[in-house]
CSV table of C-alpha atoms and ligand atoms in Angstrom, one decimal:
chain,number,residue,atom,x,y,z
A,5,UNK,CA,-17.6,-10.0,-4.2
A,6,UNK,CA,-17.6,-10.5,-8.0
A,7,UNK,CA,-18.8,-8.5,-11.1
A,8,UNK,CA,-18.9,-8.8,-14.5
A,9,UNK,CA,-18.1,-5.0,-14.9
A,10,UNK,CA,-14.7,-4.2,-16.1
A,11,UNK,CA,-14.0,-2.0,-13.8
A,12,UNK,CA,-13.1,-2.5,-10.8
A,13,UNK,CA,-10.5,-1.2,-8.1
A,14,UNK,CA,-10.1,-1.5,-4.6
A,15,UNK,CA,-7.8,0.5,-1.8
A,16,UNK,CA,-6.2,0.3,2.0
A,17,UNK,CA,-5.0,2.4,4.8
A,18,UNK,CA,-3.3,-0.4,6.6
A,19,UNK,CA,-4.7,-3.8,9.0
A,20,UNK,CA,-4.3,-3.8,12.6
A,21,UNK,CA,-5.5,-4.9,16.1
A,22,UNK,CA,-7.5,-1.6,16.4
A,23,UNK,CA,-11.3,-2.3,18.1
A,24,UNK,CA,-13.4,-1.0,14.5
A,25,UNK,CA,-16.5,-1.3,17.1
A,26,UNK,CA,-15.3,1.2,19.8
A,27,UNK,CA,-13.5,3.5,17.9
A,28,UNK,CA,-14.2,6.5,16.0
A,29,UNK,CA,-12.9,5.4,12.2
A,30,UNK,CA,-15.0,8.6,10.9
A,31,UNK,CA,-12.5,10.5,9.4
A,32,UNK,CA,-10.4,7.4,7.4
A,33,UNK,CA,-14.0,6.1,6.4
A,34,UNK,CA,-14.7,9.2,4.7
A,35,UNK,CA,-11.2,9.9,3.7
A,36,UNK,CA,-11.6,6.3,2.0
A,37,UNK,CA,-14.6,7.0,0.2
A,38,UNK,CA,-13.7,10.6,-1.5
A,39,UNK,CA,-9.8,8.5,-2.6
A,40,UNK,CA,-12.1,5.7,-4.4
A,41,UNK,CA,-14.4,8.3,-5.1
A,42,UNK,CA,-11.9,10.2,-7.2
A,43,UNK,CA,-10.3,7.2,-8.5
A,44,UNK,CA,-13.2,5.6,-9.8
A,45,UNK,CA,-14.4,8.9,-12.2
A,46,UNK,CA,-10.6,8.6,-13.2
A,47,UNK,CA,-11.5,5.0,-14.6
A,48,UNK,CA,-14.9,6.0,-15.8
A,49,UNK,CA,-13.1,8.6,-17.8
A,50,UNK,CA,-11.2,6.4,-19.5
A,51,UNK,CA,-8.4,5.9,-17.3
A,52,UNK,CA,-5.8,2.9,-17.2
A,53,UNK,CA,-5.5,1.2,-13.7
A,54,UNK,CA,-1.9,2.5,-13.4
A,55,UNK,CA,-2.2,6.4,-13.9
A,56,UNK,CA,-5.6,4.7,-10.8
A,57,UNK,CA,-3.7,4.2,-8.4
A,58,UNK,CA,-1.3,6.0,-8.6
A,59,UNK,CA,-3.6,8.7,-7.8
A,60,UNK,CA,-5.4,7.2,-5.2
A,61,UNK,CA,-2.3,6.8,-3.6
A,62,UNK,CA,-0.4,10.0,-3.6
A,63,UNK,CA,-4.4,11.3,-1.8
A,64,UNK,CA,-3.9,8.2,0.6
A,65,UNK,CA,-0.5,9.7,0.7
A,66,UNK,CA,-1.3,13.3,1.1
A,67,UNK,CA,-3.5,12.1,4.1
A,68,UNK,CA,-2.4,12.6,7.6
A,69,UNK,CA,-4.0,9.7,9.0
A,70,UNK,CA,-2.6,7.0,7.9
A,71,UNK,CA,1.1,5.2,7.2
A,72,UNK,CA,2.6,7.3,4.4
A,73,UNK,CA,3.5,10.5,3.0
A,74,UNK,CA,2.7,13.2,5.7
A,75,UNK,CA,1.8,11.2,9.2
A,76,UNK,CA,4.3,8.2,7.9
A,77,UNK,CA,5.6,6.9,11.2
A,78,UNK,CA,9.4,7.5,12.5
A,79,UNK,CA,12.6,5.7,12.4
A,80,UNK,CA,14.5,5.1,15.6
A,81,UNK,CA,16.4,8.6,14.9
A,82,UNK,CA,12.6,10.4,14.7
A,83,UNK,CA,13.5,10.7,11.1
A,84,UNK,CA,11.3,9.6,7.9
A,85,UNK,CA,11.9,7.2,5.7
A,86,UNK,CA,9.3,6.3,3.0
A,87,UNK,CA,9.1,3.1,1.1
A,88,UNK,CA,6.8,2.6,-2.3
A,89,UNK,CA,6.3,0.4,-5.1
A,90,UNK,CA,4.1,0.6,-8.5
A,91,UNK,CA,4.1,-2.4,-11.0
A,92,UNK,CA,2.0,-2.9,-14.5
A,93,UNK,CA,0.1,-5.8,-15.1
A,94,UNK,CA,0.3,-5.0,-18.3
A,95,UNK,CA,4.0,-6.0,-18.3
A,96,UNK,CA,5.2,-6.6,-15.5
A,97,UNK,CA,7.2,-2.9,-15.5
A,98,UNK,CA,7.3,-1.7,-12.1
A,99,UNK,CA,9.1,0.7,-9.6
A,100,UNK,CA,10.6,0.6,-6.4
A,101,UNK,CA,11.9,3.3,-4.0
A,102,UNK,CA,13.0,2.9,-0.2
A,103,UNK,CA,13.8,5.0,2.9
A,104,UNK,CA,13.8,8.1,1.1
A,105,UNK,CA,13.0,11.5,2.9
A,106,UNK,CA,12.6,14.4,0.6
A,107,UNK,CA,10.4,13.0,-2.3
A,108,UNK,CA,7.0,14.8,-1.6
A,109,UNK,CA,5.0,11.9,-3.0
A,110,UNK,CA,7.1,8.3,-3.2
A,111,UNK,CA,4.8,6.4,-5.5
A,112,UNK,CA,5.4,9.4,-7.8
A,113,UNK,CA,9.0,8.4,-8.1
A,114,UNK,CA,8.6,4.8,-8.0
A,115,UNK,CA,6.4,5.5,-11.1
A,116,UNK,CA,9.7,7.5,-12.2
A,117,UNK,CA,12.1,5.2,-11.7
A,118,UNK,CA,9.6,2.3,-14.4
A,119,UNK,CA,9.0,5.3,-17.0
A,120,UNK,CA,12.0,7.0,-16.7
A,121,UNK,CA,14.9,5.3,-15.1
A,122,UNK,CA,16.2,2.3,-16.4
A,123,UNK,CA,16.6,0.3,-13.1
A,124,UNK,CA,13.7,-0.5,-10.9
A,125,UNK,CA,14.7,0.1,-7.7
A,126,UNK,CA,16.2,2.9,-5.6
A,127,UNK,CA,17.7,3.7,-2.4
A,128,UNK,CA,17.6,6.6,0.1
A,129,UNK,CA,19.7,10.0,-1.1
A,130,UNK,CA,19.8,8.2,-4.4
A,131,UNK,CA,16.3,7.9,-4.7
A,132,UNK,CA,16.0,11.6,-3.4
A,133,UNK,CA,18.5,13.1,-5.5
A,134,UNK,CA,17.0,11.3,-9.0
A,135,UNK,CA,13.4,12.9,-7.6
A,136,UNK,CA,15.3,15.7,-8.2
A,137,UNK,CA,16.7,15.8,-11.3
A,138,UNK,CA,13.4,14.1,-12.2
A,139,UNK,CA,12.0,17.4,-11.5
A,140,UNK,CA,9.4,16.0,-9.3
A,141,UNK,CA,7.9,17.9,-6.2
A,142,UNK,CA,10.9,18.0,-3.1
A,143,UNK,CA,9.9,19.1,0.5
A,144,UNK,CA,12.2,19.4,3.8
A,145,UNK,CA,12.1,16.0,6.1
A,146,UNK,CA,10.1,17.1,8.5
A,147,UNK,CA,7.5,17.9,6.1
A,148,UNK,CA,6.0,14.3,6.5
A,149,UNK,CA,6.3,14.4,10.4
A,150,UNK,CA,2.3,15.0,12.3
A,151,UNK,CA,2.8,15.6,16.3
A,152,UNK,CA,0.9,12.4,16.5
A,153,UNK,CA,3.9,10.0,15.2
A,154,UNK,CA,6.1,11.6,17.8
A,155,UNK,CA,4.5,11.1,20.2
A,156,UNK,CA,4.0,7.3,19.2
A,157,UNK,CA,7.8,7.2,18.7
A,158,UNK,CA,8.1,8.7,22.1
A,159,UNK,CA,6.1,6.3,23.5
A,160,UNK,CA,7.6,2.8,21.6
A,161,UNK,CA,11.7,4.4,22.7
A,162,UNK,CA,9.9,4.8,26.4
A,163,UNK,CA,8.9,0.9,25.4
A,164,UNK,CA,11.9,0.0,24.1
A,165,UNK,CA,10.5,-1.6,21.8
A,166,UNK,CA,9.5,-1.8,17.6
A,167,UNK,CA,6.7,-1.1,17.1
A,168,UNK,CA,4.4,-2.7,14.2
A,169,UNK,CA,2.4,0.7,12.6
A,170,UNK,CA,-0.7,-1.9,12.2
A,171,UNK,CA,-0.5,-2.9,16.1
A,172,UNK,CA,-0.5,1.6,17.1
A,173,UNK,CA,-2.2,3.5,14.8
A,174,UNK,CA,-2.7,2.4,11.2
A,175,UNK,CA,-1.5,1.9,8.6
A,176,UNK,CA,0.7,1.5,4.6
A,177,UNK,CA,-1.8,2.1,1.9
A,178,UNK,CA,-2.3,1.2,-1.2
A,179,UNK,CA,-4.4,0.4,-4.3
A,180,UNK,CA,-4.8,-2.0,-6.8
A,181,UNK,CA,-7.0,-1.3,-10.2
A,182,UNK,CA,-8.8,-3.0,-13.3
A,183,UNK,CA,-9.3,-0.9,-15.8
A,184,UNK,CA,-11.9,-0.5,-18.9
A,185,UNK,CA,-9.4,-2.4,-21.0
A,186,UNK,CA,-8.9,-5.2,-18.2
A,187,UNK,CA,-5.1,-3.9,-17.7
A,188,UNK,CA,-4.3,-4.7,-14.0
A,189,UNK,CA,-2.1,-2.2,-11.5
A,190,UNK,CA,-0.7,-2.1,-7.7
A,191,UNK,CA,1.1,0.6,-5.8
A,192,UNK,CA,1.7,1.0,-2.4
A,193,UNK,CA,3.1,3.3,0.0
A,194,UNK,CA,4.5,3.4,3.8
A,195,UNK,CA,6.6,4.4,6.4
A,196,UNK,CA,7.3,1.1,7.0
A,197,UNK,CA,7.7,0.9,11.4
A,198,UNK,CA,7.9,3.2,14.7
A,199,UNK,CA,11.0,3.5,16.1
A,200,UNK,CA,12.7,0.9,12.7
A,201,UNK,CA,16.6,0.3,12.9
A,202,UNK,CA,17.5,3.5,10.2
A,203,UNK,CA,17.7,1.1,7.0
A,204,UNK,CA,15.0,-1.1,7.7
A,205,UNK,CA,13.3,-2.1,4.8
A,206,UNK,CA,9.7,-3.7,4.3
A,207,UNK,CA,7.7,-6.0,2.1
A,208,UNK,CA,5.8,-2.4,0.6
A,209,UNK,CA,9.1,-1.8,-1.8
A,210,UNK,CA,9.7,-5.1,-3.0
A,211,UNK,CA,8.0,-6.6,-6.2
A,212,UNK,CA,6.6,-9.4,-5.2
A,213,UNK,CA,5.8,-9.3,-1.7
A,214,UNK,CA,4.3,-6.2,-0.9
A,215,UNK,CA,3.0,-4.6,-4.8
A,216,UNK,CA,2.3,-6.9,-7.8
A,217,UNK,CA,0.6,-6.9,-10.7
A,218,UNK,CA,0.4,-9.5,-13.7
A,219,UNK,CA,-2.7,-9.4,-16.4
A,220,UNK,CA,-2.4,-12.7,-17.0
A,221,UNK,CA,-3.0,-13.1,-12.8
A,222,UNK,CA,-3.6,-10.6,-10.0
A,223,UNK,CA,-2.6,-7.4,-8.4
A,224,UNK,CA,-1.9,-7.3,-5.5
A,225,UNK,CA,-0.7,-4.8,-2.5
A,226,UNK,CA,-0.7,-6.0,1.4
A,227,UNK,CA,-0.7,-4.8,4.8
A,228,UNK,CA,0.9,-5.5,7.8
A,229,UNK,CA,4.4,-8.1,9.0
A,230,UNK,CA,6.5,-6.9,6.2
A,231,UNK,CA,9.2,-9.4,6.5
A,232,UNK,CA,6.5,-12.3,6.9
A,233,UNK,CA,4.9,-11.0,4.0
A,234,UNK,CA,8.9,-11.0,2.4
A,235,UNK,CA,9.3,-14.7,3.4
A,236,UNK,CA,6.2,-16.0,2.1
A,237,UNK,CA,6.9,-13.5,-1.4
A,238,UNK,CA,3.2,-13.0,-0.9
A,239,UNK,CA,2.3,-11.2,-4.7
A,240,UNK,CA,4.0,-13.7,-6.3
A,241,UNK,CA,3.1,-16.6,-4.4
A,242,UNK,CA,-0.5,-15.6,-5.2
A,243,UNK,CA,0.2,-14.6,-8.7
A,244,UNK,CA,1.5,-19.1,-8.4
A,245,UNK,CA,-1.8,-20.2,-7.5
A,246,UNK,CA,-3.6,-18.5,-9.4
A,247,UNK,CA,-1.2,-19.1,-12.4
A,248,UNK,CA,0.0,-23.6,-11.4
A,249,UNK,CA,-2.8,-24.4,-9.5
A,250,UNK,CA,-7.2,-24.3,-9.5
A,251,UNK,CA,-7.8,-21.6,-7.3
A,252,UNK,CA,-9.0,-18.8,-7.1
A,253,UNK,CA,-8.5,-15.6,-5.6
A,254,UNK,CA,-9.4,-15.5,-2.6
A,255,UNK,CA,-8.2,-19.3,-1.8
A,256,UNK,CA,-4.6,-17.5,-2.9
A,257,UNK,CA,-5.0,-14.7,-1.3
A,258,UNK,CA,-5.9,-16.6,2.0
A,259,UNK,CA,-3.9,-19.3,1.2
A,260,UNK,CA,-1.2,-17.3,1.6
A,261,UNK,CA,-1.7,-15.3,4.8
A,262,UNK,CA,-1.9,-18.4,6.3
A,263,UNK,CA,1.5,-18.4,5.3
A,264,UNK,CA,2.7,-15.0,6.9
A,265,UNK,CA,0.6,-16.4,10.0
A,266,UNK,CA,2.3,-19.4,10.2
A,267,UNK,CA,6.0,-17.0,9.8
A,268,UNK,CA,4.4,-15.3,13.0
A,269,UNK,CA,3.3,-12.3,11.3
A,270,UNK,CA,-0.2,-10.5,10.7
A,271,UNK,CA,-2.1,-8.7,7.9
A,272,UNK,CA,-3.8,-8.2,5.1
A,273,UNK,CA,-4.3,-7.6,1.7
A,274,UNK,CA,-5.9,-6.1,-1.4
A,275,UNK,CA,-6.0,-8.3,-4.5
A,276,UNK,CA,-8.0,-7.8,-7.8
A,277,UNK,CA,-7.9,-10.5,-9.9
A,278,UNK,CA,-8.2,-11.0,-14.2
A,279,UNK,CA,-12.1,-11.4,-14.9
A,280,UNK,CA,-12.3,-8.1,-11.5
A,281,UNK,CA,-12.9,-10.1,-8.5
A,282,UNK,CA,-12.2,-9.1,-5.5
A,283,UNK,CA,-10.0,-10.4,-2.6
A,284,UNK,CA,-9.6,-7.8,1.2
A,285,UNK,CA,-8.4,-10.5,3.5
A,286,UNK,CA,-6.8,-9.9,6.6
A,287,UNK,CA,-6.2,-12.1,9.8
A,288,UNK,CA,-5.4,-8.8,12.0
A,289,UNK,CA,-8.4,-7.5,14.3
A,290,UNK,CA,-9.2,-4.8,11.6
A,291,UNK,CA,-7.8,-3.5,7.3
A,292,UNK,CA,-9.1,0.0,6.7
A,293,UNK,CA,-10.4,-0.4,3.1
A,294,UNK,CA,-12.7,1.1,0.1
A,295,UNK,CA,-13.3,-1.4,-3.0
A,296,UNK,CA,-15.6,-0.7,-5.9
A,297,UNK,CA,-18.8,-3.5,-6.3
A,298,UNK,CA,-20.1,-4.8,-9.7
A,299,UNK,CA,-22.6,-2.5,-9.4
A,300,UNK,CA,-19.8,0.5,-9.5
A,301,UNK,CA,-21.1,1.3,-5.5
A,302,UNK,CA,-17.6,2.6,-3.2
A,303,UNK,CA,-17.8,0.5,-0.5
A,304,UNK,CA,-15.5,1.4,2.7
A,305,UNK,CA,-15.2,-1.3,6.2
A,306,UNK,CA,-13.3,-1.2,9.2
A,307,UNK,CA,-13.6,-4.5,10.4
A,308,UNK,CA,-15.4,-8.2,9.7
A,309,UNK,CA,-18.6,-4.7,8.9
B,71,LIG,N1,4.0,-3.6,5.3
B,71,LIG,C1,4.9,-2.4,6.7
B,71,LIG,C2,5.9,-2.5,6.3
B,71,LIG,O1,6.5,-3.9,7.3
B,71,LIG,C3,3.6,-2.2,7.1
B,71,LIG,C4,2.4,-1.7,7.6
B,71,LIG,O2,1.5,-2.6,6.2
B,71,LIG,O3,2.1,-1.1,8.8
B,71,LIG,O4,6.9,-1.9,6.1
């Protein structure tokens, strides 16, 4: 995919081994289409890419179909532990939170960490306390829990496994965007893995792994086996390939997905480079995704379609 149009965006709702042909994905597709449309309208109104990725991830956190915010997966103790990150490609400013249980919108808290604290990353109770101190919306932890996630946890417990979300239901959410000024931004949000050990942290809130943006190179948001994306240093490695080798965005992302596979992981990413080129590769059977093409038309796909 390529574009001379400066405004571009992509969002994802997780990657996994869903049979996209035989599954009913209409609700997910409709949600992705609507949320991409909101992001596009915001960018067209002159907003920056940071505002667009924050809004789109916030909408995905509100949507119970995805593993972020409402509808997030549950840990071994039946609790949510939410991770999120956001990054501004203009100056690599970034914010991340991990293990939050009360911040209604983890991505908004991540942005507040970036803009309203001198730090980059907050964890657990301290992150939730910061959310309150900064006057952001707070909810009881039960707010995030849906019936479906409760059943998934029961199944995982019965089998005695830790389930990568993309092996059961989808999925971590993320957004990347390029605004009319050519600035890039990325944001990602997740509940992590079903039946995970309390305290486990994946790639989503790790800047340079699951979330990355730099105007000189690209914005990237990942989904999949978090441990392997961390080992691959996914976002930083895509940046390095674009910066120091002749690789284009598609090649850089494909090579890093090969590295993830080499570590035994699966998943995908959405990425946008400084020219507005998009790459949305995955090495699982499917990845929920939506994007805006060169003509400003919204596309939605789940499998190879
Ligand atoms: N990457 C996420 C994590 O490891 C999970 C996912 O993308 O579904 O926490």
